[in-house]
CSV table of C-alpha atoms in Angstrom, one decimal:
chain,number,residue,atom,x,y,z
A,1,SER,CA,15.2,-67.9,-14.7
A,2,ASP,CA,11.7,-66.4,-14.0
A,3,VAL,CA,12.8,-64.7,-10.8
A,4,ASP,CA,15.6,-62.8,-12.6
A,5,SER,CA,13.2,-61.7,-15.5
A,6,VAL,CA,10.9,-60.3,-12.9
A,7,ASN,CA,13.5,-58.7,-10.9
A,8,LYS,CA,14.8,-57.2,-14.3
A,9,ALA,CA,11.3,-55.8,-15.3
A,10,PHE,CA,10.7,-54.4,-12.1
A,11,HIS,CA,13.6,-52.5,-12.1
A,12,ALA,CA,13.0,-51.2,-15.5
A,13,GLY,CA,9.7,-49.8,-14.3
A,14,ALA,CA,7.0,-52.5,-14.5
A,15,THR,CA,4.3,-52.4,-12.1
A,16,ASP,CA,2.1,-55.4,-12.5
A,17,PHE,CA,2.1,-58.3,-14.3
A,18,LEU,CA,-0.4,-60.9,-16.2
A,19,THR,CA,0.0,-64.5,-16.7
A,20,LYS,CA,-1.2,-66.7,-19.2
A,21,PRO,CA,-3.8,-68.0,-20.1
A,22,LEU,CA,-5.2,-64.6,-19.9
A,23,ASN,CA,-8.0,-64.2,-17.5
A,24,LEU,CA,-10.3,-61.5,-19.0
A,25,GLN,CA,-12.3,-60.7,-15.7
A,26,LEU,CA,-9.1,-60.4,-14.0
A,27,LEU,CA,-7.7,-58.1,-16.5
A,28,ARG,CA,-10.6,-55.5,-16.6
A,29,TYR,CA,-9.9,-55.1,-12.9
A,30,ARG,CA,-6.3,-54.5,-12.9
A,31,ILE,CA,-6.9,-52.4,-15.7
A,32,ASP,CA,-9.4,-50.5,-13.5
A,33,TYR,CA,-7.3,-50.4,-10.5
A,34,VAL,CA,-4.6,-49.1,-12.5
A,35,LEU,CA,-6.5,-46.1,-14.1
A,36,ARG,CA,-8.0,-45.6,-10.5
A,37,GLY,CA,-4.1,-45.4,-9.1
A,38,SER,CA,-3.5,-42.9,-11.5
A,39,ARG,CA,-6.4,-40.8,-11.1
A,40,THR,CA,-5.8,-40.9,-7.2
A,41,ALA,CA,-2.0,-39.6,-8.1
A,42,ALA,CA,-2.6,-37.0,-10.3
A,43,ALA,CA,-5.4,-35.6,-7.5
A,44,LEU,CA,-2.7,-36.4,-5.3
A,45,ARG,CA,0.0,-34.0,-7.3
A,46,GLN,CA,-2.6,-31.6,-8.1
A,47,SER,CA,-3.8,-31.0,-4.3
A,48,GLU,CA,0.3,-30.7,-3.4
A,49,GLN,CA,0.5,-28.2,-6.0
A,50,GLY,CA,-2.7,-26.0,-4.7
A,51,LEU,CA,-0.9,-26.4,-1.2
A,52,ALA,CA,2.0,-25.0,-2.4
A,53,ASN,CA,0.7,-22.3,-4.3
A,54,ALA,CA,-1.7,-21.5,-1.3
A,55,GLU,CA,1.6,-21.4,1.0
A,56,ARG,CA,3.2,-19.1,-1.3
A,57,VAL,CA,0.2,-16.7,-1.4
A,58,ALA,CA,-0.3,-16.4,2.2
A,59,GLY,CA,3.1,-16.4,3.4
A,60,LEU,CA,2.7,-19.9,5.2
A,61,GLY,CA,4.7,-22.9,6.3
A,62,TYR,CA,5.6,-25.4,8.2
A,63,TRP,CA,8.0,-27.9,9.7
A,64,GLN,CA,7.4,-31.0,11.5
A,65,THR,CA,9.7,-33.1,14.1
A,66,CYS,CA,9.8,-36.4,15.3
A,67,LEU,CA,10.0,-36.3,19.2
A,68,THR,CA,11.4,-40.0,19.0
A,69,THR,CA,14.1,-39.4,16.1
A,70,GLY,CA,14.6,-35.7,16.3
A,71,THR,CA,14.2,-35.8,12.4
A,72,THR,CA,12.1,-32.9,11.1
A,73,ILE,CA,10.5,-32.4,7.6
A,74,ARG,CA,9.7,-28.8,6.6
A,75,SER,CA,7.5,-27.7,3.5
A,76,ASP,CA,8.7,-25.3,0.7
A,77,GLY,CA,7.2,-22.5,2.1
A,78,ILE,CA,9.6,-22.3,5.3
A,79,VAL,CA,12.7,-22.2,2.7
A,80,ARG,CA,10.7,-19.2,1.7
A,81,LEU,CA,10.3,-17.8,5.2
A,82,PHE,CA,13.4,-18.8,6.7
A,83,GLY,CA,16.0,-18.6,3.9
A,84,GLN,CA,17.5,-21.4,0.8
A,85,SER,CA,20.0,-22.9,3.1
A,86,ILE,CA,17.6,-25.2,5.2
A,87,PRO,CA,18.2,-28.7,4.3
A,88,ASN,CA,15.3,-31.6,4.3
A,89,PRO,CA,15.1,-33.5,6.1
A,90,ILE,CA,16.6,-31.9,9.2
A,91,THR,CA,18.5,-33.4,11.7
A,92,GLU,CA,18.3,-30.6,14.2
A,93,THR,CA,15.8,-28.1,14.9
A,94,LEU,CA,18.3,-25.4,15.8
A,95,GLU,CA,18.8,-25.0,12.3
A,96,PHE,CA,16.2,-22.6,12.2
A,97,PHE,CA,17.5,-20.4,14.7
A,98,LYS,CA,20.5,-18.9,12.6
A,99,HIS,CA,17.7,-17.5,10.7
A,100,ILE,CA,16.2,-15.6,13.1
A,101,GLU,CA,17.5,-12.6,15.4
A,102,LEU,CA,19.1,-13.2,18.5
A,103,ASP,CA,16.3,-11.3,20.6
A,104,SER,CA,13.6,-13.8,19.6
A,105,HIS,CA,16.3,-16.9,20.3
A,106,ASN,CA,15.5,-17.2,24.0
A,107,GLU,CA,11.6,-17.1,23.8
A,108,LEU,CA,11.6,-19.8,21.0
A,109,ARG,CA,14.0,-22.0,22.8
A,110,HIS,CA,11.4,-21.9,26.2
A,111,ALA,CA,8.5,-22.1,23.5
A,112,LEU,CA,10.0,-25.1,22.0
A,113,ARG,CA,10.6,-26.8,25.4
A,114,VAL,CA,7.0,-26.0,26.7
A,115,ALA,CA,5.3,-27.2,23.6
A,116,ARG,CA,7.0,-30.9,23.9
A,117,MET,CA,5.1,-31.0,27.4
A,118,GLN,CA,1.6,-29.8,26.5
A,119,THR,CA,-1.1,-30.5,24.2
A,120,ALA,CA,-2.2,-26.8,23.7
A,121,PRO,CA,-0.6,-24.7,21.3
A,122,ILE,CA,1.9,-22.0,21.7
A,123,ASN,CA,2.1,-18.8,19.9
A,124,LEU,CA,4.6,-16.3,19.6
A,125,SER,CA,6.2,-14.1,16.5
A,126,VAL,CA,10.0,-14.1,15.8
A,127,ASN,CA,11.9,-11.8,14.0
A,128,MET,CA,13.5,-13.0,10.8
A,129,GLN,CA,17.1,-11.8,9.9
A,130,SER,CA,17.7,-9.9,6.8
A,131,GLY,CA,20.3,-10.8,4.4
A,132,SER,CA,21.4,-10.6,0.7
A,133,SER,CA,18.6,-13.3,-0.6
A,134,GLN,CA,15.5,-11.9,1.2
A,135,GLN,CA,14.3,-9.0,3.5
A,136,ALA,CA,13.9,-8.8,7.3
A,137,LYS,CA,10.3,-10.3,8.4
A,138,THR,CA,8.4,-10.9,11.2
A,139,VAL,CA,6.9,-14.3,11.3
A,140,GLN,CA,4.2,-16.1,13.7
A,141,LEU,CA,5.0,-19.4,14.9
A,142,THR,CA,2.4,-22.0,16.2
A,143,LEU,CA,3.7,-24.6,18.0
A,144,GLU,CA,1.6,-28.0,19.0
A,145,ARG,CA,2.3,-31.6,20.0
A,146,THR,CA,0.4,-34.1,17.9
A,147,SER,CA,0.3,-38.0,18.1
A,148,SER,CA,-1.3,-40.7,15.8
A,149,THR,CA,-0.8,-44.6,16.4
A,150,ASP,CA,0.8,-44.6,13.2
A,151,HIS,CA,3.4,-42.2,13.3
A,152,GLY,CA,4.1,-41.2,16.8
A,153,GLU,CA,4.4,-38.2,18.6
A,154,HIS,CA,5.4,-35.2,16.9
A,155,LEU,CA,6.2,-31.5,17.3
A,156,MET,CA,4.2,-29.5,14.3
A,157,CYS,CA,5.2,-25.9,13.8
A,158,THR,CA,3.1,-23.9,11.3
A,159,ALA,CA,4.7,-20.1,10.2
A,160,LEU,CA,3.1,-17.4,9.1
A,161,ASP,CA,4.6,-14.4,7.6
A,162,ILE,CA,2.7,-11.4,9.0
A,163,THR,CA,5.2,-8.3,8.2
A,164,ARG,CA,2.7,-6.6,5.9
A,165,VAL,CA,0.1,-6.9,8.9
A,166,THR,CA,2.7,-5.5,11.3
A,167,ARG,CA,3.7,-2.5,9.5
A,168,VAL,CA,0.0,-1.7,8.5
A,169,GLU,CA,-0.8,-1.9,12.7
A,170,ALA,CA,2.7,0.2,13.0
A,171,ARG,CA,1.2,2.4,10.3
A,172,ALA,CA,-2.0,2.8,11.8
A,173,ASP,CA,-0.6,3.0,15.2
A,174,PHE,CA,1.5,6.0,14.2
A,175,LEU,CA,-1.2,7.7,12.3
A,176,ALA,CA,-3.2,7.4,15.5
A,177,HIS,CA,-1.1,9.2,17.7
A,178,HIS,CA,1.0,11.5,15.2
A,179,ASP,CA,-0.2,14.5,12.4
A,180,MET,CA,-0.1,13.0,9.0
A,181,ASP,CA,1.7,15.9,7.2
A,182,THR,CA,4.3,16.7,9.6
A,183,GLY,CA,4.8,13.3,11.5
A,184,LEU,CA,4.5,15.1,14.9
A,185,GLN,CA,2.5,13.8,18.0
A,186,ASN,CA,-1.0,14.7,17.7
A,187,ARG,CA,-2.8,16.7,20.8
A,188,SER,CA,-3.9,13.8,22.4
A,189,GLN,CA,-0.5,12.4,22.6
A,190,SER,CA,1.0,15.7,23.6
A,191,VAL,CA,-1.0,15.9,26.5
A,192,LEU,CA,0.5,12.8,27.4
A,193,THR,CA,4.2,13.8,27.1
A,194,ALA,CA,3.6,17.0,28.5
A,195,SER,CA,2.4,15.5,31.9
A,196,SER,CA,4.4,12.8,31.9
A,197,ILE,CA,7.7,15.3,31.7
A,198,VAL,CA,6.0,17.8,34.5
A,199,SER,CA,5.9,14.7,36.4
A,200,ASP,CA,8.8,12.7,35.8
A,201,TYR,CA,11.4,15.7,36.1
A,202,ASP,CA,11.8,17.8,38.5
A,203,VAL,CA,12.3,20.9,36.2
A,204,ARG,CA,10.3,23.8,35.2
A,205,VAL,CA,8.7,23.3,32.0
A,206,ALA,CA,7.2,25.8,29.4
A,207,VAL,CA,4.7,24.8,27.3
A,208,ILE,CA,4.7,26.9,24.0
A,209,ALA,CA,1.9,27.0,21.1
A,210,ILE,CA,3.1,28.7,18.2
A,211,GLY,CA,0.9,29.5,14.9
A,212,MET,CA,0.6,31.6,11.9
A,213,ASP,CA,-1.7,34.6,11.7
A,214,ASP,CA,-2.1,34.4,8.1
A,215,LEU,CA,-2.3,30.4,7.7
A,216,SER,CA,-6.1,31.4,5.7
A,217,LEU,CA,-4.0,32.8,3.0
A,218,VAL,CA,-1.2,29.8,2.6
A,219,ASN,CA,-2.8,26.3,1.3
A,220,LYS,CA,-1.8,23.8,3.4
A,221,THR,CA,-0.5,22.0,0.3
A,222,SER,CA,1.7,24.4,-0.8
A,223,ARG,CA,5.2,23.0,-1.6
A,224,VAL,CA,8.7,24.9,-0.8
A,225,ASN,CA,10.8,24.2,-4.0
A,226,GLY,CA,7.8,21.4,-4.9
A,227,ARG,CA,9.1,18.9,-2.0
A,228,VAL,CA,7.6,19.9,1.1
A,229,SER,CA,4.5,21.5,2.7
A,230,ILE,CA,4.9,24.8,4.4
A,231,SER,CA,4.0,22.9,7.6
A,232,GLN,CA,6.7,20.1,6.9
A,233,GLU,CA,9.5,23.3,6.3
A,234,LEU,CA,8.2,24.6,9.8
A,235,THR,CA,8.4,21.6,11.3
A,236,ARG,CA,12.1,21.3,10.1
A,237,GLN,CA,12.9,24.7,11.6
A,238,LEU,CA,11.2,24.2,14.6
A,239,SER,CA,13.2,21.1,15.2
A,240,ASN,CA,16.3,22.6,14.6
A,241,TRP,CA,15.9,25.3,17.1
A,242,MET,CA,14.9,22.4,19.6
A,243,ARG,CA,17.6,20.4,19.1
A,244,GLU,CA,19.7,23.6,19.4
A,245,TYR,CA,17.8,24.6,22.8
A,246,LEU,CA,18.1,21.4,24.1
A,247,PHE,CA,21.8,21.3,23.8
A,248,ASP,CA,22.6,24.4,25.0
A,249,SER,CA,20.5,23.7,28.3
A,250,GLY,CA,22.4,20.8,29.5
A,251,TRP,CA,19.3,19.5,30.6
A,252,ALA,CA,20.2,15.4,31.5
A,253,PRO,CA,17.8,13.0,30.0
A,254,TYR,CA,18.5,15.1,26.7
A,255,GLN,CA,22.2,14.6,26.9
A,256,ASP,CA,22.1,11.1,28.1
A,257,GLY,CA,19.3,10.3,25.2
A,258,SER,CA,16.2,9.6,27.3
A,259,VAL,CA,14.2,12.2,25.9
A,260,ASP,CA,14.8,13.9,22.2
A,261,GLU,CA,13.6,17.2,20.5
A,262,ASN,CA,11.0,14.9,18.5
A,263,THR,CA,9.4,13.9,22.0
A,264,LEU,CA,9.0,17.2,23.1
A,265,MET,CA,7.2,18.8,19.6
A,266,GLY,CA,3.5,18.4,18.7
A,267,SER,CA,0.9,19.5,16.2
A,268,LEU,CA,-1.9,21.3,17.5
A,269,GLY,CA,-3.7,21.1,14.1
A,270,PRO,CA,-3.3,23.2,10.9
A,271,GLY,CA,-0.4,25.4,11.5
A,272,ARG,CA,-0.3,25.2,15.1
A,273,PHE,CA,3.1,23.5,16.9
A,274,LEU,CA,3.8,22.6,20.2
A,275,LEU,CA,7.0,22.9,22.1
A,276,ILE,CA,7.8,21.4,25.2
A,277,CYS,CA,10.7,23.2,26.8
A,278,PRO,CA,12.4,22.3,30.2
A,279,LEU,CA,13.8,25.8,31.8
A,280,THR,CA,17.2,24.8,33.1
A,281,GLY,CA,18.0,28.7,33.0
A,282,ARG,CA,17.1,32.0,33.5
A,283,LEU,CA,13.3,32.7,32.6
A,284,GLY,CA,14.7,36.3,30.8
A,285,ASP,CA,17.3,34.0,29.1
A,286,PHE,CA,14.6,31.7,27.2
A,287,ASP,CA,12.4,34.8,26.4
A,288,ARG,CA,15.0,36.3,24.5
A,289,GLU,CA,15.5,32.3,22.6
A,290,LEU,CA,11.9,32.5,21.9
A,291,ARG,CA,11.4,35.8,20.5
A,292,SER,CA,14.6,35.3,18.1
A,293,LEU,CA,13.3,31.8,17.0
A,294,LEU,CA,9.6,33.6,16.2
A,295,LYS,CA,12.0,36.0,14.1
A,296,THR,CA,13.5,33.4,12.1
A,297,THR,CA,11.5,30.5,11.8
A,298,GLY,CA,8.8,32.2,9.6
A,299,GLU,CA,11.1,32.7,6.7
A,300,VAL,CA,10.1,30.5,3.9
A,301,ARG,CA,13.0,30.1,1.4
A,302,ASN,CA,12.9,29.3,-2.3
A,303,GLY,CA,16.5,28.5,-2.8
A,304,GLU,CA,18.5,31.7,-1.2
A,305,ASP,CA,15.7,34.1,-1.6
A,306,ILE,CA,12.8,34.2,0.8
A,307,ASP,CA,9.8,33.0,-0.9
A,308,SER,CA,7.4,34.0,1.8
A,309,TYR,CA,7.0,35.3,5.8
A,310,LEU,CA,4.6,33.5,7.7
A,311,ASN,CA,4.0,36.0,10.9
A,312,LEU,CA,4.2,33.6,13.8
A,313,GLN,CA,3.3,34.2,17.4
A,314,ALA,CA,3.3,32.1,20.5
A,315,GLY,CA,1.5,31.6,24.0
A,316,ILE,CA,3.3,30.6,26.7
A,317,ALA,CA,2.4,28.3,29.9
A,318,LEU,CA,4.6,27.6,32.7
A,319,THR,CA,5.0,25.3,35.4
A,320,PRO,CA,3.7,25.5,38.4
A,321,ASN,CA,1.8,29.1,37.7
A,322,ASP,CA,-0.3,28.0,34.7
A,323,GLY,CA,-0.7,24.1,36.4
A,324,ALA,CA,0.9,21.0,36.6
A,325,ASP,CA,-1.4,19.0,34.4
A,326,GLY,CA,-0.6,18.6,30.3
A,327,ALA,CA,-4.2,19.1,29.2
A,328,MET,CA,-4.3,22.3,30.9
A,329,LEU,CA,-1.1,23.8,30.3
A,330,ILE,CA,-1.5,23.1,26.5
A,331,GLU,CA,-5.0,24.8,26.7
A,332,ARG,CA,-3.8,28.1,28.7
A,333,ALA,CA,-1.0,27.8,26.0
A,334,GLU,CA,-3.3,28.0,23.0
A,335,ILE,CA,-5.6,31.1,24.6
A,336,ALA,CA,-2.4,33.2,25.2
A,337,LEU,CA,-1.7,32.2,21.6
A,338,THR,CA,-5.2,33.7,20.3
A,339,HIS,CA,-4.5,36.8,22.5
A,340,ALA,CA,-1.5,37.5,20.5
A,341,LEU,CA,-3.0,36.3,17.3
A,342,ASN,CA,-5.7,38.8,17.6
A,343,LYS,CA,-3.7,41.4,19.4
A,344,GLN,CA,-1.5,42.1,16.0
A,345,ASP,CA,-4.8,41.9,14.3
């Protein structure tokens, strides 16, 4: 029958029919319509490909949840951000949670509940779990409820990979508060640390400025065994001494992990170091330990042999005699260091 023929033709891929006798004017319009539809489909495919490329380059993705049925569709960008095991469509939004670190779960649950009840967008950042197929990421999510007469209400989530930006910001923040060569706290941060130690802990504190008299003879980029600079080698030796000193002192904040040796060390510029030492024992015992530090720390070895010896000197400021303000203590320790360096000349 004609109906069977029509069905068979459509199943075979036909999209239109012409009847006899041919109407040339109608044929022309139908051909124009088919060509226009083909161009539109090609433009749509090109636009979708461009959007997919933009998502990939920018680290973008999205998912959209129908608030009536609960069904969620997602873009391919979400697969790259959240992992390869996410189906499409998704019947449960919590499918995403297994790809997010536990410390972000509660915040995301709360944001999803609130976003369903308001029209204003909600922004939050979540940490992605690292696995065999992906590295750890930080993703910024924007949740927004949308509505239309044709498609009803949806919850749209746009995801943006901000891992690189976060790392750059963290690096910039680190460099703003630390010395680039040694990784130690810089002067401004050391002032805050010294003030905090003095005010927060019931202990007498020695602020020690350590420096070398022959820095001008040592290029700051000189290398020991071709690996580290002189300043980095001295930082390592001072860190080892601080670790042993704090352990032997029995100071409670160090024992319980509240403070470590790196927190109590700083850089005051090229060849200048700062140590913030809690005094839990007698001052005479500390003086002997400091003299031992200055005697051994200046040895810069190349293999088994001493490659050079840097004559280190120290200046000390003590609480409460020299004040309780971090800036004042560091300033007086540096003045004492300058006197020590000038005296030996």
